[in-house]
Amino acid sequence: LKNEDAHIRVAGKIFGVEESKVTPAQRNYCKTINYGLMYGMGEKKLSDELKITTEEAAQLMETYLGKMTNVAQYIKDVEKFLSKHGFTETMYGRRRYLPNVFSFMKFTKLEAFREGVNHTVQGSGADRCAWYGTPAHALAVRAAEPPLVASVAH
């Protein structure tokens, strides 16, 4: 995205309107869902955040995932991996074990799935911040040619 508002783009797709016609409320709904789903938000939390019923939140999430198929597939892939292995990994290979994924209690199991998705996204972001803050990375950047530094920084 170049100088575009991702939340407006998603809202246009979800609500079926041109991006120029997206209202601030529609943008806010999608912003909340964009971050919320990737960080493990469920229907109850979404309904609380948007001050709507849990039924409306469930419908909104269903619509979102139906139109944002890449996000839906990512969540399914993480959940499938977690169900098989009992852990998730960040993009840098750091693992988080979530034994509750094998629980017979539905709420406990669903919580583990949300935590697993959260770990892959937020944990990867944290790993990346940690990497960029290390002295080894600083030396590598200083040793690189200027064009490489620009591509790493952006």
Coordinates of N, CA, C and O in Angstrom, one line a residue:
L1 N 0.8 -1.2 0.0 CA 0.0 0.0 0.0 C 0.9 1.2 0.0 O 1.7 1.4 0.8
K2 N 0.6 2.1 -0.9 CA 1.4 3.4 -1.0 C 0.5 4.5 -0.7 O -0.5 4.8 -1.4
N3 N 0.7 5.1 0.5 CA -0.1 6.3 0.9 C -1.6 6.0 0.9 O -2.4 6.8 0.5
E4 N -2.0 4.7 1.2 CA -3.4 4.3 1.2 C -3.7 3.9 2.7 O -2.8 3.5 3.4
D5 N -4.9 4.1 3.0 CA -5.4 3.7 4.3 C -5.9 2.2 4.2 O -7.0 2.0 3.6
A6 N -5.2 1.3 4.8 CA -5.6 -0.1 4.7 C -7.0 -0.4 5.3 O -7.7 -1.2 4.8
H7 N -7.3 0.3 6.4 CA -8.6 0.1 7.0 C -9.7 0.6 6.1 O -10.8 0.0 6.1
I8 N -9.5 1.7 5.4 CA -10.5 2.1 4.4 C -10.7 1.1 3.3 O -11.8 0.8 2.9
R9 N -9.6 0.6 2.8 CA -9.6 -0.4 1.7 C -10.4 -1.6 2.2 O -11.3 -2.1 1.4
V10 N -10.1 -2.1 3.4 CA -10.8 -3.3 3.9 C -12.3 -2.9 4.1 O -13.2 -3.7 3.7
A11 N -12.6 -1.8 4.6 CA -14.0 -1.4 4.9 C -14.8 -1.3 3.6 O -15.9 -1.8 3.5
G12 N -14.2 -0.8 2.5 CA -14.9 -0.7 1.2 C -15.2 -2.1 0.8 O -16.3 -2.4 0.3
K13 N -14.3 -3.1 1.0 CA -14.5 -4.4 0.5 C -15.6 -5.1 1.4 O -16.5 -5.8 0.9
I14 N -15.5 -4.9 2.7 CA -16.4 -5.6 3.6 C -17.9 -5.0 3.5 O -18.8 -5.8 3.4
F15 N -18.0 -3.7 3.4 CA -19.3 -3.1 3.3 C -19.8 -2.9 1.9 O -20.9 -2.4 1.7
G16 N -19.0 -3.3 0.9 CA -19.4 -3.2 -0.5 C -19.6 -1.8 -1.0 O -20.6 -1.5 -1.8
V17 N -18.8 -0.9 -0.6 CA -18.9 0.5 -1.0 C -17.5 1.0 -1.6 O -16.5 0.4 -1.3
E18 N -17.6 2.0 -2.4 CA -16.3 2.6 -2.9 C -15.5 3.2 -1.7 O -16.1 3.7 -0.7
E19 N -14.2 3.1 -1.8 CA -13.4 3.6 -0.7 C -13.7 5.1 -0.3 O -13.7 5.4 0.8
S20 N -14.0 5.9 -1.3 CA -14.4 7.3 -1.0 C -15.7 7.4 -0.3 O -15.9 8.5 0.3
K21 N -16.5 6.4 -0.2 CA -17.8 6.4 0.5 C -17.8 5.8 1.8 O -18.8 5.7 2.5
V22 N -16.6 5.3 2.2 CA -16.5 4.6 3.6 C -16.7 5.6 4.7 O -16.0 6.7 4.6
T23 N -17.6 5.3 5.6 CA -17.8 6.3 6.7 C -16.7 6.0 7.8 O -16.1 5.0 7.9
P24 N -16.6 7.0 8.7 CA -15.6 6.8 9.8 C -16.0 5.6 10.7 O -15.1 4.9 11.1
A25 N -17.3 5.4 10.9 CA -17.8 4.2 11.7 C -17.4 2.9 11.0 O -16.9 2.0 11.6
Q26 N -17.6 2.8 9.6 CA -17.2 1.6 8.9 C -15.7 1.4 9.0 O -15.2 0.3 9.2
R27 N -14.9 2.4 8.9 CA -13.5 2.3 9.0 C -13.1 1.8 10.4 O -12.2 1.0 10.5
N28 N -13.7 2.4 11.4 CA -13.4 2.0 12.8 C -13.7 0.5 13.0 O -13.0 -0.2 13.6
Y29 N -14.9 0.1 12.5 CA -15.3 -1.3 12.6 C -14.2 -2.2 12.0 O -13.7 -3.2 12.6
C30 N -13.7 -1.9 10.8 CA -12.7 -2.7 10.1 C -11.4 -2.6 10.8 O -10.6 -3.6 10.9
K31 N -11.0 -1.5 11.3 CA -9.8 -1.3 12.0 C -9.8 -2.2 13.2 O -8.8 -2.9 13.5
T32 N -10.9 -2.2 13.9 CA -11.0 -3.1 15.1 C -10.9 -4.5 14.8 O -10.2 -5.3 15.4
I33 N -11.5 -4.9 13.7 CA -11.5 -6.3 13.3 C -10.1 -6.7 12.7 O -9.6 -7.7 13.0
N34 N -9.5 -5.8 11.9 CA -8.2 -6.0 11.4 C -7.2 -6.4 12.5 O -6.5 -7.4 12.3
Y35 N -7.1 -5.6 13.5 CA -6.2 -5.9 14.6 C -6.7 -7.0 15.5 O -6.0 -7.8 15.9
G36 N -8.0 -6.9 15.8 CA -8.6 -7.9 16.7 C -8.4 -9.3 16.3 O -8.1 -10.1 17.1
L37 N -8.8 -9.7 15.1 CA -8.7 -11.1 14.7 C -7.2 -11.6 14.7 O -7.0 -12.7 15.2
M38 N -6.3 -10.8 14.3 CA -4.9 -11.2 14.3 C -4.3 -11.3 15.7 O -3.4 -12.0 15.9
Y39 N -5.0 -10.6 16.6 CA -4.5 -10.6 18.0 C -5.4 -11.4 18.9 O -5.3 -11.3 20.1
G40 N -6.2 -12.3 18.3 CA -7.0 -13.2 19.1 C -8.4 -12.8 19.6 O -8.9 -13.4 20.5
M41 N -8.9 -11.7 19.1 CA -10.2 -11.2 19.6 C -11.3 -12.1 19.1 O -11.4 -12.5 18.0
G42 N -12.2 -12.4 20.1 CA -13.4 -13.2 19.8 C -14.6 -12.3 19.6 O -14.5 -11.1 19.7
E43 N -15.7 -13.0 19.4 CA -17.0 -12.2 19.2 C -17.4 -11.4 20.4 O -17.9 -10.2 20.2
K44 N -17.2 -11.9 21.6 CA -17.6 -11.1 22.8 C -16.8 -9.8 22.9 O -17.3 -8.8 23.1
K45 N -15.5 -9.9 22.8 CA -14.6 -8.8 22.9 C -14.9 -7.8 21.8 O -15.0 -6.6 22.0
L46 N -15.1 -8.3 20.5 CA -15.5 -7.4 19.4 C -16.8 -6.7 19.7 O -16.9 -5.5 19.5
S47 N -17.8 -7.4 20.2 CA -19.0 -6.7 20.5 C -18.9 -5.6 21.6 O -19.5 -4.6 21.5
D48 N -18.0 -5.9 22.6 CA -17.7 -4.9 23.6 C -17.0 -3.7 23.0 O -17.4 -2.6 23.3
E49 N -16.0 -3.9 22.2 CA -15.3 -2.9 21.6 C -16.1 -2.0 20.7 O -16.0 -0.7 20.7
L50 N -17.0 -2.6 19.9 CA -17.8 -1.8 18.9 C -19.2 -1.4 19.5 O -19.9 -0.8 18.8
K51 N -19.5 -1.9 20.7 CA -20.8 -1.6 21.3 C -21.9 -2.1 20.5 O -22.9 -1.3 20.2
I52 N -21.8 -3.4 20.0 CA -22.8 -4.0 19.3 C -23.1 -5.3 20.0 O -22.4 -5.7 20.9
T53 N -24.2 -6.0 19.5 CA -24.5 -7.3 20.1 C -23.5 -8.4 19.7 O -22.8 -8.2 18.7
T54 N -23.4 -9.5 20.5 CA -22.5 -10.5 20.1 C -22.9 -11.2 18.8 O -22.1 -11.6 18.0
E55 N -24.3 -11.2 18.5 CA -24.8 -11.7 17.2 C -24.3 -10.8 16.1 O -23.9 -11.3 15.0
E56 N -24.4 -9.5 16.3 CA -23.9 -8.6 15.2 C -22.4 -8.8 15.0 O -21.9 -8.7 13.9
A57 N -21.6 -8.9 16.1 CA -20.2 -9.1 16.0 C -19.9 -10.4 15.3 O -19.0 -10.4 14.5
A58 N -20.6 -11.5 15.6 CA -20.4 -12.7 14.9 C -20.6 -12.6 13.4 O -19.9 -13.1 12.6
Q59 N -21.7 -11.9 13.1 CA -22.0 -11.7 11.6 C -21.0 -10.9 11.0 O -20.6 -11.2 9.8
L60 N -20.5 -9.8 11.6 CA -19.4 -9.0 11.1 C -18.2 -9.8 10.9 O -17.5 -9.7 9.8
M61 N -17.8 -10.6 11.8 CA -16.6 -11.4 11.7 C -16.8 -12.5 10.5 O -15.9 -12.7 9.8
E62 N -18.0 -13.0 10.4 CA -18.2 -14.0 9.4 C -18.1 -13.3 8.0 O -17.5 -13.9 7.1
T63 N -18.7 -12.1 7.9 CA -18.6 -11.4 6.6 C -17.2 -11.0 6.3 O -16.7 -11.2 5.2
Y64 N -16.4 -10.6 7.3 CA -15.0 -10.2 7.2 C -14.2 -11.4 6.6 O -13.5 -11.3 5.6
L65 N -14.4 -12.5 7.3 CA -13.6 -13.7 7.0 C -14.0 -14.3 5.6 O -13.2 -14.9 4.9
G66 N -15.3 -14.1 5.3 CA -15.8 -14.5 4.0 C -15.2 -13.7 2.8 O -15.0 -14.2 1.7
K67 N -14.9 -12.4 3.1 CA -14.4 -11.6 2.0 C -12.9 -11.5 2.1 O -12.2 -11.2 1.1
M68 N -12.3 -11.6 3.3 CA -10.8 -11.6 3.4 C -10.3 -13.0 3.5 O -9.9 -13.4 4.6
T69 N -10.4 -13.7 2.4 CA -10.1 -15.2 2.5 C -8.7 -15.5 2.8 O -8.4 -16.5 3.4
N70 N -7.8 -14.6 2.5 CA -6.4 -14.8 2.9 C -6.2 -14.8 4.4 O -5.4 -15.6 5.0
V71 N -6.9 -13.9 5.1 CA -6.8 -13.9 6.6 C -7.5 -15.1 7.1 O -6.9 -15.8 8.0
A72 N -8.6 -15.5 6.6 CA -9.3 -16.7 7.1 C -8.4 -17.9 6.9 O -8.3 -18.8 7.8
Q73 N -7.8 -18.0 5.7 CA -6.9 -19.2 5.5 C -5.7 -19.2 6.4 O -5.3 -20.2 6.9
Y74 N -5.1 -18.0 6.7 CA -4.0 -17.9 7.6 C -4.4 -18.5 9.0 O -3.7 -19.3 9.6
I75 N -5.6 -18.0 9.5 CA -6.0 -18.5 10.8 C -6.2 -20.0 10.8 O -5.8 -20.7 11.7
K76 N -6.9 -20.5 9.7 CA -7.1 -21.9 9.6 C -5.8 -22.7 9.6 O -5.6 -23.8 10.3
D77 N -4.8 -22.2 8.9 CA -3.5 -22.9 8.8 C -2.8 -22.9 10.2 O -2.2 -23.9 10.6
V78 N -2.9 -21.8 10.9 CA -2.3 -21.7 12.2 C -3.0 -22.7 13.2 O -2.3 -23.5 13.9
E79 N -4.3 -22.7 13.1 CA -5.1 -23.6 14.0 C -4.8 -25.1 13.6 O -4.7 -25.9 14.6
K80 N -4.7 -25.4 12.4 CA -4.4 -26.8 12.0 C -3.0 -27.2 12.5 O -2.8 -28.3 13.0
F81 N -2.0 -26.3 12.3 CA -0.6 -26.6 12.8 C -0.6 -26.8 14.3 O -0.1 -27.8 14.8
L82 N -1.3 -25.9 15.0 CA -1.4 -26.0 16.5 C -2.1 -27.3 16.9 O -1.6 -27.9 17.9
S83 N -3.1 -27.7 16.3 CA -3.8 -28.9 16.6 C -3.0 -30.1 16.5 O -3.0 -31.0 17.3
K84 N -2.1 -30.1 15.5 CA -1.2 -31.2 15.2 C 0.0 -31.3 16.1 O 0.4 -32.3 16.6
H85 N 0.6 -30.1 16.4 CA 1.9 -30.0 17.1 C 1.8 -29.5 18.5 O 2.8 -29.7 19.3
G86 N 0.8 -28.8 18.9 CA 0.6 -28.3 20.2 C 1.4 -27.0 20.5 O 1.6 -26.6 21.6
F87 N 1.9 -26.4 19.4 CA 2.7 -25.2 19.6 C 2.5 -24.4 18.3 O 2.1 -24.9 17.2
T88 N 2.8 -23.1 18.4 CA 2.9 -22.2 17.2 C 4.3 -21.6 17.2 O 5.0 -21.7 18.2
E89 N 4.7 -21.1 16.0 CA 6.0 -20.5 15.9 C 5.9 -19.1 15.3 O 5.1 -18.9 14.4
T90 N 6.9 -18.3 15.7 CA 7.0 -17.0 15.0 C 7.7 -17.2 13.7 O 8.3 -18.2 13.5
M91 N 7.8 -16.1 12.9 CA 8.5 -16.2 11.6 C 10.0 -16.4 11.9 O 10.7 -16.8 10.9
Y92 N 10.5 -16.2 13.1 CA 11.9 -16.4 13.4 C 12.1 -17.7 14.1 O 13.2 -18.0 14.6
G93 N 11.0 -18.6 14.3 CA 11.2 -19.9 14.8 C 11.0 -20.0 16.3 O 11.1 -21.1 16.9
R94 N 10.6 -18.9 17.0 CA 10.4 -19.0 18.4 C 9.0 -19.7 18.7 O 8.0 -19.3 18.1
R95 N 9.0 -20.7 19.5 CA 7.9 -21.5 19.8 C 7.1 -21.0 21.0 O 7.7 -20.6 22.0
R96 N 5.8 -21.2 20.9 CA 5.0 -21.1 22.1 C 4.1 -22.4 22.2 O 3.3 -22.7 21.3
Y97 N 4.3 -23.1 23.3 CA 3.6 -24.3 23.5 C 2.2 -24.0 24.1 O 2.2 -23.2 25.1
L98 N 1.2 -24.5 23.6 CA -0.2 -24.3 24.1 C -0.9 -25.6 24.3 O -1.7 -26.0 23.5
P99 N -0.6 -26.3 25.4 CA -1.2 -27.6 25.7 C -2.7 -27.6 25.8 O -3.4 -28.6 25.6
N100 N -3.3 -26.4 26.1 CA -4.8 -26.3 26.2 C -5.5 -26.6 24.9 O -6.7 -26.7 24.9
V101 N -4.8 -26.6 23.8 CA -5.4 -26.9 22.5 C -5.9 -28.3 22.5 O -6.8 -28.6 21.7
F102 N -5.4 -29.1 23.4 CA -5.9 -30.5 23.5 C -7.0 -30.7 24.6 O -7.4 -31.8 24.9
S103 N -7.5 -29.6 25.1 CA -8.5 -29.7 26.2 C -9.8 -30.1 25.6 O -10.1 -29.9 24.5
F104 N -10.6 -30.8 26.5 CA -11.9 -31.2 26.1 C -12.9 -30.1 26.4 O -14.1 -30.1 26.0
M105 N -12.5 -29.0 27.1 CA -13.4 -27.9 27.3 C -13.3 -26.9 26.2 O -12.2 -26.4 25.8
K106 N -14.4 -26.6 25.5 CA -14.5 -25.8 24.3 C -13.9 -24.5 24.5 O -13.0 -24.0 23.7
F107 N -14.3 -23.8 25.6 CA -13.7 -22.4 25.8 C -12.2 -22.4 25.9 O -11.5 -21.6 25.4
T108 N -11.7 -23.4 26.7 CA -10.2 -23.5 26.9 C -9.5 -23.7 25.6 O -8.5 -23.1 25.3
K109 N -10.1 -24.6 24.8 CA -9.5 -24.9 23.5 C -9.5 -23.7 22.5 O -8.5 -23.4 21.9
L110 N -10.7 -23.0 22.5 CA -10.8 -21.9 21.6 C -9.8 -20.8 22.0 O -9.2 -20.1 21.2
E111 N -9.6 -20.6 23.3 CA -8.7 -19.6 23.9 C -7.3 -20.0 23.4 O -6.5 -19.1 23.0
A112 N -6.9 -21.3 23.4 CA -5.6 -21.7 22.9 C -5.4 -21.3 21.4 O -4.3 -20.9 21.0
F113 N -6.5 -21.5 20.6 CA -6.4 -21.2 19.2 C -6.1 -19.7 19.1 O -5.3 -19.2 18.2
R114 N -6.9 -18.9 19.8 CA -6.7 -17.4 19.7 C -5.3 -17.0 20.1 O -4.6 -16.2 19.5
E115 N -4.8 -17.6 21.2 CA -3.4 -17.3 21.7 C -2.4 -17.8 20.6 O -1.4 -17.1 20.4
G116 N -2.7 -18.9 19.9 CA -1.8 -19.3 18.9 C -1.6 -18.4 17.7 O -0.6 -18.1 17.2
V117 N -2.8 -17.9 17.3 CA -2.8 -16.9 16.2 C -2.1 -15.7 16.6 O -1.2 -15.1 15.9
N118 N -2.4 -15.2 17.8 CA -1.8 -14.0 18.4 C -0.2 -14.2 18.4 O 0.5 -13.3 18.0
H119 N 0.2 -15.3 18.9 CA 1.7 -15.6 19.0 C 2.4 -15.5 17.6 O 3.4 -14.9 17.5
T120 N 1.8 -16.0 16.6 CA 2.4 -16.0 15.3 C 2.6 -14.5 14.8 O 3.5 -14.2 14.1
V121 N 1.6 -13.7 15.1 CA 1.6 -12.3 14.6 C 2.4 -11.4 15.5 O 3.4 -10.8 15.1
Q122 N 1.9 -11.3 16.7 CA 2.5 -10.4 17.7 C 3.9 -10.8 18.1 O 4.8 -10.0 18.2
G123 N 4.1 -12.1 18.2 CA 5.4 -12.7 18.5 C 6.4 -12.4 17.4 O 7.6 -12.1 17.7
S124 N 6.0 -12.5 16.2 CA 6.9 -12.3 15.1 C 7.3 -10.8 15.0 O 8.4 -10.5 14.8
G125 N 6.3 -9.9 15.3 CA 6.6 -8.5 15.4 C 7.6 -8.2 16.5 O 8.5 -7.4 16.4
A126 N 7.4 -8.8 17.7 CA 8.3 -8.6 18.8 C 9.7 -9.2 18.5 O 10.7 -8.5 18.8
D127 N 9.8 -10.3 17.8 CA 11.1 -10.9 17.4 C 11.8 -9.9 16.5 O 13.0 -9.7 16.6
R128 N 11.0 -9.4 15.5 CA 11.6 -8.5 14.6 C 12.2 -7.2 15.3 O 13.3 -6.8 15.0
C129 N 11.4 -6.7 16.2 CA 11.9 -5.5 17.0 C 13.2 -5.9 17.7 O 14.1 -5.1 17.8
A130 N 13.2 -7.1 18.3 CA 14.4 -7.5 19.1 C 15.6 -7.6 18.2 O 16.7 -7.2 18.5
W131 N 15.3 -8.2 17.0 CA 16.4 -8.3 16.0 C 17.0 -7.0 15.6 O 18.2 -6.8 15.6
Y132 N 16.1 -6.1 15.3 CA 16.6 -4.7 14.8 C 17.3 -4.0 16.0 O 18.0 -3.0 15.7
G133 N 17.1 -4.4 17.2 CA 17.7 -3.7 18.3 C 19.0 -4.3 18.8 O 19.6 -3.8 19.7
T134 N 19.4 -5.4 18.1 CA 20.7 -6.0 18.6 C 21.9 -5.4 17.9 O 21.9 -4.9 16.8
P135 N 23.0 -5.4 18.7 CA 24.2 -4.9 18.2 C 24.7 -5.6 16.9 O 25.2 -4.9 16.0
A136 N 24.5 -6.9 16.8 CA 24.9 -7.6 15.6 C 24.2 -7.0 14.3 O 24.8 -6.9 13.3
H137 N 22.9 -6.7 14.5 CA 22.2 -6.2 13.4 C 22.7 -4.8 13.0 O 22.8 -4.4 11.8
A138 N 23.0 -4.0 14.0 CA 23.5 -2.6 13.8 C 24.8 -2.7 13.0 O 25.0 -1.9 12.1
L139 N 25.6 -3.6 13.3 CA 26.9 -3.8 12.6 C 26.7 -4.2 11.2 O 27.3 -3.7 10.3
A140 N 25.7 -5.1 11.0 CA 25.4 -5.6 9.6 C 24.9 -4.5 8.8 O 25.2 -4.3 7.6
V141 N 24.0 -3.6 9.3 CA 23.5 -2.5 8.6 C 24.6 -1.5 8.2 O 24.6 -1.0 7.1
R142 N 25.4 -1.2 9.2 CA 26.5 -0.2 8.9 C 27.5 -0.8 7.8 O 28.0 0.0 7.1
A143 N 27.6 -2.1 7.8 CA 28.6 -2.6 6.8 C 28.0 -2.7 5.4 O 28.7 -2.9 4.4
A144 N 26.7 -2.6 5.3 CA 26.0 -2.8 4.0 C 26.1 -1.5 3.2 O 26.4 -0.4 3.7
E145 N 26.0 -1.7 1.9 CA 26.0 -0.6 1.0 C 24.7 0.2 1.2 O 23.7 -0.3 1.6
P146 N 24.7 1.5 0.9 CA 23.5 2.4 1.1 C 22.2 1.9 0.5 O 21.2 1.9 1.2
P147 N 22.2 1.4 -0.7 CA 20.9 0.9 -1.3 C 20.4 -0.3 -0.4 O 19.2 -0.4 -0.3
L148 N 21.2 -1.1 0.1 CA 20.8 -2.3 0.9 C 20.2 -1.7 2.2 O 19.2 -2.2 2.7
V149 N 20.9 -0.8 2.8 CA 20.4 -0.2 4.0 C 19.0 0.4 3.8 O 18.1 0.2 4.6
A150 N 18.8 1.1 2.7 CA 17.5 1.7 2.4 C 16.4 0.6 2.3 O 15.3 0.7 2.8
S151 N 16.8 -0.5 1.7 CA 15.8 -1.6 1.5 C 15.5 -2.3 2.8 O 14.4 -2.7 3.0
V152 N 16.5 -2.4 3.7 CA 16.2 -3.0 5.0 C 15.4 -2.1 5.8 O 14.5 -2.6 6.5
A153 N 15.6 -0.8 5.8 CA 14.9 0.1 6.7 C 13.5 0.3 6.2 O 12.7 0.7 7.0
H154 N 13.2 0.1 5.0 CA 11.8 0.3 4.5 C 11.2 -1.0 4.2 O 10.3 -1.3 3.8

